[in-house]
Amino acid sequence: MKEKFVDFFREESGMGVVEVILIIVVLISLVVIFKSQITDVVNKIMKSIKKDSKSIYAG
């Protein structure tokens, strides 16, 4: 029984899944925390694209 218990804690095949889940949780948390800043940057980029595209069409 003791050998099975020790083997269970030495098994590392599931560590990749846990690491991926933790990375996803951290990324989602960062997006939630910086949502307003990300939105502002995206809006500025879109305004710049719209302005530049109008100048291309205008000649």
PDB file of C-alpha atoms in Angstrom:
ATOM      1  CA  MET A   1       0.000   0.000   0.000  1.00  0.00           C
ATOM      2  CA  LYS A   2       2.824   2.372   0.867  1.00  0.00           C
ATOM      3  CA  GLU A   3       4.460   1.741  -2.522  1.00  0.00           C
ATOM      4  CA  LYS A   4       1.252   2.656  -4.380  1.00  0.00           C
ATOM      5  CA  PHE A   5       0.967   5.847  -2.331  1.00  0.00           C
ATOM      6  CA  VAL A   6       4.554   6.862  -3.139  1.00  0.00           C
ATOM      7  CA  ASP A   7       4.086   5.963  -6.814  1.00  0.00           C
ATOM      8  CA  PHE A   8       0.958   8.123  -6.953  1.00  0.00           C
ATOM      9  CA  PHE A   9       2.890  11.217  -5.817  1.00  0.00           C
ATOM     10  CA  ARG A  10       5.806  10.495  -8.146  1.00  0.00           C
ATOM     11  CA  GLU A  11       3.508  10.242 -11.181  1.00  0.00           C
ATOM     12  CA  GLU A  12       3.796  13.467 -13.207  1.00  0.00           C
ATOM     13  CA  SER A  13       1.830  12.709 -16.374  1.00  0.00           C
ATOM     14  CA  GLY A  14      -0.973  15.104 -15.406  1.00  0.00           C
ATOM     15  CA  MET A  15       1.292  18.060 -14.715  1.00  0.00           C
ATOM     16  CA  GLY A  16       1.046  19.368 -18.279  1.00  0.00           C
ATOM     17  CA  VAL A  17      -2.715  19.722 -18.027  1.00  0.00           C
ATOM     18  CA  VAL A  18      -2.485  21.527 -14.705  1.00  0.00           C
ATOM     19  CA  GLU A  19       0.108  23.932 -16.064  1.00  0.00           C
ATOM     20  CA  VAL A  20      -2.015  24.739 -19.120  1.00  0.00           C
ATOM     21  CA  ILE A  21      -5.077  25.351 -16.940  1.00  0.00           C
ATOM     22  CA  LEU A  22      -3.094  27.670 -14.662  1.00  0.00           C
ATOM     23  CA  ILE A  23      -1.779  29.645 -17.635  1.00  0.00           C
ATOM     24  CA  ILE A  24      -5.306  30.029 -19.005  1.00  0.00           C
ATOM     25  CA  VAL A  25      -6.592  31.196 -15.614  1.00  0.00           C
ATOM     26  CA  VAL A  26      -3.807  33.788 -15.356  1.00  0.00           C
ATOM     27  CA  LEU A  27      -4.478  35.083 -18.887  1.00  0.00           C
ATOM     28  CA  ILE A  28      -8.215  35.368 -18.257  1.00  0.00           C
ATOM     29  CA  SER A  29      -7.529  37.190 -14.985  1.00  0.00           C
ATOM     30  CA  LEU A  30      -5.248  39.667 -16.749  1.00  0.00           C
ATOM     31  CA  VAL A  31      -7.888  40.339 -19.398  1.00  0.00           C
ATOM     32  CA  VAL A  32     -10.530  40.941 -16.730  1.00  0.00           C
ATOM     33  CA  ILE A  33      -8.234  43.234 -14.718  1.00  0.00           C
ATOM     34  CA  PHE A  34      -7.063  45.284 -17.715  1.00  0.00           C
ATOM     35  CA  LYS A  35     -10.310  45.169 -19.715  1.00  0.00           C
ATOM     36  CA  SER A  36     -10.784  48.937 -19.872  1.00  0.00           C
ATOM     37  CA  GLN A  37      -7.178  49.587 -20.894  1.00  0.00           C
ATOM     38  CA  ILE A  38      -7.365  46.894 -23.597  1.00  0.00           C
ATOM     39  CA  THR A  39     -10.641  48.357 -24.872  1.00  0.00           C
ATOM     40  CA  ASP A  40      -9.115  51.857 -25.051  1.00  0.00           C
ATOM     41  CA  VAL A  41      -6.104  50.620 -27.019  1.00  0.00           C
ATOM     42  CA  VAL A  42      -8.284  48.671 -29.460  1.00  0.00           C
ATOM     43  CA  ASN A  43     -10.584  51.667 -29.952  1.00  0.00           C
ATOM     44  CA  LYS A  44      -7.613  53.955 -30.670  1.00  0.00           C
ATOM     45  CA  ILE A  45      -6.234  51.472 -33.173  1.00  0.00           C
ATOM     46  CA  MET A  46      -9.602  51.177 -34.924  1.00  0.00           C
ATOM     47  CA  LYS A  47      -9.984  54.977 -35.085  1.00  0.00           C
ATOM     48  CA  SER A  48      -6.511  55.263 -36.582  1.00  0.00           C
ATOM     49  CA  ILE A  49      -7.283  52.604 -39.177  1.00  0.00           C
ATOM     50  CA  LYS A  50     -10.562  54.300 -40.064  1.00  0.00           C
ATOM     51  CA  LYS A  51      -8.866  57.713 -40.389  1.00  0.00           C
ATOM     52  CA  ASP A  52      -6.033  56.337 -42.517  1.00  0.00           C
ATOM     53  CA  SER A  53      -8.392  54.420 -44.756  1.00  0.00           C
ATOM     54  CA  LYS A  54     -10.418  57.583 -45.380  1.00  0.00           C
ATOM     55  CA  SER A  55      -7.257  59.430 -46.414  1.00  0.00           C
ATOM     56  CA  ILE A  56      -6.406  56.635 -48.850  1.00  0.00           C
ATOM     57  CA  TYR A  57      -9.869  56.767 -50.411  1.00  0.00           C
ATOM     58  CA  ALA A  58      -9.826  60.571 -50.567  1.00  0.00           C
ATOM     59  CA  GLY A  59      -6.706  60.512 -52.614  1.00  0.00           C
TER      60      GLY A  59
END
